PDB file of C-alpha atoms and ligand atoms in Angstrom:
ATOM      1  CA  MET A   1     -36.689  36.547 -62.399  1.00 96.00           C
ATOM      2  CA  THR A   2     -33.313  38.094 -61.538  1.00 98.00           C
ATOM      3  CA  ASN A   3     -30.104  36.101 -61.339  1.00 98.00           C
ATOM      4  CA  SER A   4     -29.950  36.839 -57.651  1.00 98.00           C
ATOM      5  CA  GLU A   5     -33.496  35.496 -57.052  1.00 98.00           C
ATOM      6  CA  LEU A   6     -32.636  32.357 -59.024  1.00 98.00           C
ATOM      7  CA  ILE A   7     -29.430  31.811 -57.014  1.00 98.00           C
ATOM      8  CA  GLU A   8     -31.474  32.183 -53.812  1.00 98.00           C
ATOM      9  CA  LYS A   9     -33.769  29.395 -55.024  1.00 98.00           C
ATOM     10  CA  ALA A  10     -30.764  27.210 -55.881  1.00 98.00           C
ATOM     11  CA  GLU A  11     -29.276  27.768 -52.423  1.00 98.00           C
ATOM     12  CA  LYS A  12     -32.631  26.933 -50.823  1.00 98.00           C
ATOM     13  CA  ALA A  13     -32.919  23.772 -52.965  1.00 98.00           C
ATOM     14  CA  SER A  14     -29.505  22.605 -51.709  1.00 98.00           C
ATOM     15  CA  GLU A  15     -31.078  22.217 -48.255  1.00 98.00           C
ATOM     16  CA  ASN A  16     -32.830  19.080 -49.561  1.00 98.00           C
ATOM     17  CA  SER A  17     -29.573  17.614 -50.901  1.00 98.00           C
ATOM     18  CA  TYR A  18     -29.110  13.945 -50.036  1.00 98.00           C
ATOM     19  CA  SER A  19     -25.327  13.785 -49.888  1.00 98.00           C
ATOM     20  CA  PRO A  20     -24.172  11.542 -47.028  1.00 98.00           C
ATOM     21  CA  TYR A  21     -21.087  10.406 -49.004  1.00 98.00           C
ATOM     22  CA  SER A  22     -19.554  13.604 -50.396  1.00 98.00           C
ATOM     23  CA  LYS A  23     -21.206  15.916 -47.867  1.00 98.00           C
ATOM     24  CA  PHE A  24     -21.296  18.430 -50.739  1.00 98.00           C
ATOM     25  CA  ARG A  25     -24.765  19.947 -51.058  1.00 98.00           C
ATOM     26  CA  VAL A  26     -25.809  21.267 -54.457  1.00 98.00           C
ATOM     27  CA  GLY A  27     -28.979  23.064 -55.493  1.00 98.00           C
ATOM     28  CA  ALA A  28     -30.114  24.131 -58.951  1.00 98.00           C
ATOM     29  CA  ALA A  29     -32.950  26.376 -60.114  1.00 98.00           C
ATOM     30  CA  LEU A  30     -34.029  26.208 -63.752  1.00 98.00           C
ATOM     31  CA  LEU A  31     -36.086  29.035 -65.278  1.00 98.00           C
ATOM     32  CA  CYS A  32     -38.509  28.018 -68.056  1.00 98.00           C
ATOM     33  CA  ASP A  33     -39.478  30.384 -70.872  1.00 96.00           C
ATOM     34  CA  ASP A  34     -42.985  30.681 -69.358  1.00 98.00           C
ATOM     35  CA  GLY A  35     -41.532  31.962 -66.068  1.00 98.00           C
ATOM     36  CA  GLU A  36     -41.916  28.764 -64.057  1.00 98.00           C
ATOM     37  CA  VAL A  37     -38.922  27.644 -61.981  1.00 98.00           C
ATOM     38  CA  PHE A  38     -37.975  24.021 -61.302  1.00 98.00           C
ATOM     39  CA  THR A  39     -35.469  23.256 -58.571  1.00 98.00           C
ATOM     40  CA  GLY A  40     -33.347  20.211 -57.894  1.00 98.00           C
ATOM     41  CA  CYS A  41     -30.700  18.930 -55.509  1.00 99.00           C
ATOM     42  CA  ASN A  42     -28.056  16.231 -55.742  1.00 98.00           C
ATOM     43  CA  VAL A  43     -29.269  12.797 -54.705  1.00 98.00           C
ATOM     44  CA  GLU A  44     -26.431  10.412 -53.879  1.00 98.00           C
ATOM     45  CA  ASN A  45     -26.400   6.632 -53.690  1.00 98.00           C
ATOM     46  CA  ALA A  46     -24.284   3.997 -51.946  1.00 98.00           C
ATOM     47  CA  SER A  47     -23.484   2.842 -55.482  1.00 98.00           C
ATOM     48  CA  TYR A  48     -21.765   6.151 -56.220  1.00 98.00           C
ATOM     49  CA  GLY A  49     -22.330   6.103 -59.987  1.00 98.00           C
ATOM     50  CA  ALA A  50     -26.088   6.086 -59.427  1.00 98.00           C
ATOM     51  CA  THR A  51     -25.891   9.612 -57.987  1.00 98.00           C
ATOM     52  CA  CYS A  52     -27.896  12.307 -59.759  1.00 98.00           C
ATOM     53  CA  CYS A  53     -26.592  15.885 -59.785  1.00 98.00           C
ATOM     54  CA  ALA A  54     -28.777  18.837 -58.811  1.00 98.00           C
ATOM     55  CA  GLU A  55     -28.892  20.176 -62.386  1.00 98.00           C
ATOM     56  CA  ARG A  56     -30.204  16.916 -63.811  1.00 98.00           C
ATOM     57  CA  THR A  57     -32.735  16.560 -60.993  1.00 98.00           C
ATOM     58  CA  ALA A  58     -34.061  20.016 -61.940  1.00 98.00           C
ATOM     59  CA  ILE A  59     -34.112  19.479 -65.692  1.00 98.00           C
ATOM     60  CA  PHE A  60     -35.673  16.004 -65.497  1.00 98.00           C
ATOM     61  CA  SER A  61     -38.310  17.306 -63.151  1.00 98.00           C
ATOM     62  CA  ALA A  62     -39.138  20.138 -65.591  1.00 98.00           C
ATOM     63  CA  VAL A  63     -39.244  17.836 -68.616  1.00 98.00           C
ATOM     64  CA  ALA A  64     -41.468  15.422 -66.677  1.00 98.00           C
ATOM     65  CA  LYS A  65     -43.942  18.304 -66.335  1.00 98.00           C
ATOM     66  CA  GLY A  66     -43.910  18.960 -70.083  1.00 98.00           C
ATOM     67  CA  LYS A  67     -41.399  21.840 -70.140  1.00 98.00           C
ATOM     68  CA  ARG A  68     -38.783  21.916 -72.884  1.00 97.00           C
ATOM     69  CA  HIS A  69     -37.772  25.543 -73.266  1.00 96.00           C
ATOM     70  CA  PHE A  70     -35.398  27.032 -70.747  1.00 98.00           C
ATOM     71  CA  VAL A  71     -33.832  30.451 -70.209  1.00 98.00           C
ATOM     72  CA  LYS A  72     -31.205  29.961 -67.504  1.00 98.00           C
ATOM     73  CA  ILE A  73     -30.099  27.740 -64.634  1.00 98.00           C
ATOM     74  CA  ALA A  74     -28.585  28.806 -61.309  1.00 98.00           C
ATOM     75  CA  ILE A  75     -26.270  26.411 -59.474  1.00 98.00           C
ATOM     76  CA  ALA A  76     -25.053  26.682 -55.881  1.00 98.00           C
ATOM     77  CA  GLY A  77     -22.884  24.166 -54.025  1.00 98.00           C
ATOM     78  CA  THR A  78     -21.495  24.078 -50.506  1.00 98.00           C
ATOM     79  CA  SER A  79     -19.688  21.823 -48.086  1.00 98.00           C
ATOM     80  CA  ASP A  80     -19.898  24.275 -45.180  1.00 97.00           C
ATOM     81  CA  GLY A  81     -23.039  26.324 -45.834  1.00 95.00           C
ATOM     82  CA  SER A  82     -21.149  29.305 -47.235  1.00 96.00           C
ATOM     83  CA  PHE A  83     -21.486  29.088 -51.085  1.00 97.00           C
ATOM     84  CA  SER A  84     -18.123  30.868 -51.250  1.00 96.00           C
ATOM     85  CA  SER A  85     -16.688  28.724 -54.077  1.00 97.00           C
ATOM     86  CA  ILE A  86     -18.105  28.425 -57.552  1.00 98.00           C
ATOM     87  CA  THR A  87     -19.796  25.146 -58.513  1.00 98.00           C
ATOM     88  CA  GLN A  88     -19.585  24.503 -62.247  1.00 98.00           C
ATOM     89  CA  PRO A  89     -21.937  21.993 -63.870  1.00 98.00           C
ATOM     90  CA  CYS A  90     -20.270  18.630 -64.493  1.00 98.00           C
ATOM     91  CA  GLY A  91     -19.765  17.274 -68.014  1.00 98.00           C
ATOM     92  CA  VAL A  92     -22.718  14.905 -67.857  1.00 98.00           C
ATOM     93  CA  CYS A  93     -25.061  17.730 -66.820  1.00 98.00           C
ATOM     94  CA  ARG A  94     -23.698  19.948 -69.615  1.00 98.00           C
ATOM     95  CA  GLN A  95     -24.544  17.250 -72.154  1.00 98.00           C
ATOM     96  CA  VAL A  96     -28.033  16.822 -70.665  1.00 98.00           C
ATOM     97  CA  LEU A  97     -28.614  20.593 -70.680  1.00 97.00           C
ATOM     98  CA  SER A  98     -27.443  20.784 -74.310  1.00 97.00           C
ATOM     99  CA  GLU A  99     -30.356  18.570 -75.376  1.00 96.00           C
ATOM    100  CA  PHE A 100     -32.914  21.237 -74.449  1.00 93.00           C
ATOM    101  CA  CYS A 101     -31.115  24.559 -74.231  1.00 88.00           C
ATOM    102  CA  SER A 102     -30.896  27.101 -77.029  1.00 87.00           C
ATOM    103  CA  GLU A 103     -27.890  29.264 -78.000  1.00 85.00           C
ATOM    104  CA  ASN A 104     -28.878  31.992 -75.536  1.00 95.00           C
ATOM    105  CA  PHE A 105     -29.160  29.742 -72.501  1.00 98.00           C
ATOM    106  CA  LYS A 106     -27.266  31.142 -69.485  1.00 98.00           C
ATOM    107  CA  ILE A 107     -25.516  29.536 -66.533  1.00 98.00           C
ATOM    108  CA  ILE A 108     -25.709  31.509 -63.270  1.00 98.00           C
ATOM    109  CA  LEU A 109     -23.051  30.761 -60.658  1.00 98.00           C
ATOM    110  CA  THR A 110     -22.109  32.230 -57.309  1.00 98.00           C
ATOM    111  CA  ASP A 111     -19.031  32.607 -55.119  1.00 98.00           C
ATOM    112  CA  SER A 112     -17.669  35.035 -52.555  1.00 97.00           C
ATOM    113  CA  ASN A 113     -17.163  37.640 -55.317  1.00 97.00           C
ATOM    114  CA  GLY A 114     -20.842  37.667 -56.228  1.00 97.00           C
ATOM    115  CA  ILE A 115     -23.013  36.266 -58.998  1.00 98.00           C
ATOM    116  CA  HIS A 116     -21.618  35.337 -62.411  1.00 98.00           C
ATOM    117  CA  GLU A 117     -23.469  34.808 -65.685  1.00 98.00           C
ATOM    118  CA  MET A 118     -21.994  32.699 -68.486  1.00 98.00           C
ATOM    119  CA  ASN A 119     -23.176  31.682 -71.931  1.00 98.00           C
ATOM    120  CA  PHE A 120     -23.840  27.971 -72.022  1.00 98.00           C
ATOM    121  CA  SER A 121     -22.384  27.818 -75.538  1.00 96.00           C
ATOM    122  CA  ASP A 122     -19.054  29.130 -74.152  1.00 97.00           C
ATOM    123  CA  ILE A 123     -18.726  26.345 -71.583  1.00 96.00           C
ATOM    124  CA  PHE A 124     -20.054  23.552 -73.811  1.00 97.00           C
ATOM    125  CA  PRO A 125     -19.456  24.466 -77.445  1.00 95.00           C
ATOM    126  CA  LEU A 126     -19.466  21.024 -79.040  1.00 95.00           C
ATOM    127  CA  PRO A 127     -22.177  18.748 -77.611  1.00 95.00           C
ATOM    128  CA  PHE A 128     -22.574  15.205 -78.778  1.00 96.00           C
ATOM    129  CA  VAL A 129     -25.415  15.052 -81.326  1.00 95.00           C
ATOM    130  CA  LEU A 130     -26.778  11.742 -82.570  1.00 95.00           C
ATOM    131  CA  SER A 131     -26.925  11.706 -86.335  1.00 93.00           C
ATOM    132  CA  ILE A 132     -28.938   8.693 -87.465  1.00 89.00           C
TER     133      ILE A 132
HETATM  134  N1  THU B   1     -22.708  17.539 -58.101  1.00 71.93           N
HETATM  135  C1  THU B   1     -23.815  18.191 -58.552  1.00 71.93           C
HETATM  136  O1  THU B   1     -24.911  18.043 -57.994  1.00 71.93           O
HETATM  137  N2  THU B   1     -23.680  18.996 -59.626  1.00 71.93           N
HETATM  138  C2  THU B   1     -22.516  19.203 -60.308  1.00 71.93           C
HETATM  139  O2  THU B   1     -22.517  19.830 -61.361  1.00 71.93           O
HETATM  140  C3  THU B   1     -21.262  18.686 -59.784  1.00 71.93           C
HETATM  141  C4  THU B   1     -21.406  17.639 -58.731  1.00 71.93           C
HETATM  142  C5  THU B   1     -22.835  16.654 -56.936  1.00 71.93           C
HETATM  143  C6  THU B   1     -22.694  15.195 -57.253  1.00 71.93           C
HETATM  144  C7  THU B   1     -22.255  14.638 -55.927  1.00 71.93           C
HETATM  145  O3  THU B   1     -23.401  14.367 -55.141  1.00 71.93           O
HETATM  146  C8  THU B   1     -21.490  15.780 -55.276  1.00 71.93           C
HETATM  147  O4  THU B   1     -21.823  16.940 -56.005  1.00 71.93           O
HETATM  148  C9  THU B   1     -19.990  15.591 -55.270  1.00 71.93           C
HETATM  149  O5  THU B   1     -19.520  15.299 -56.531  1.00 71.93           O
END
């Protein structure tokens, strides 16, 4: 699965975004190590804090199907249908991703300059880990 194919799936997933409050549609496409792809969109709520981001929708949906090993996630956000500005994963989603993603996990982003690949460890180097 190429980065460009994964971004296409993220953009397609954003079409299901439920975002009447922000009007910012986000889609995410998460590639599992067995090749399966899980997509997600942001789902907002009148109680704003109850909103779930696209990335978490995708990862929770994958985990609910028994998947725990992931290769990369593509994220695409838009307020006007253009995907011209980069959408970075929020801090909460980074923490959630860190629970399941190995050192080599990649973040795939898009803007008007093209498709960008980043190492997850570079954008979230020090996750919270529960030591009990
Ligand atoms: N959002 C995401 O879906 N993913 C992110 O990483 C950043 C923010 C959503 C949440 C909310 O529905 C909208 O974008 C505006 O914050």
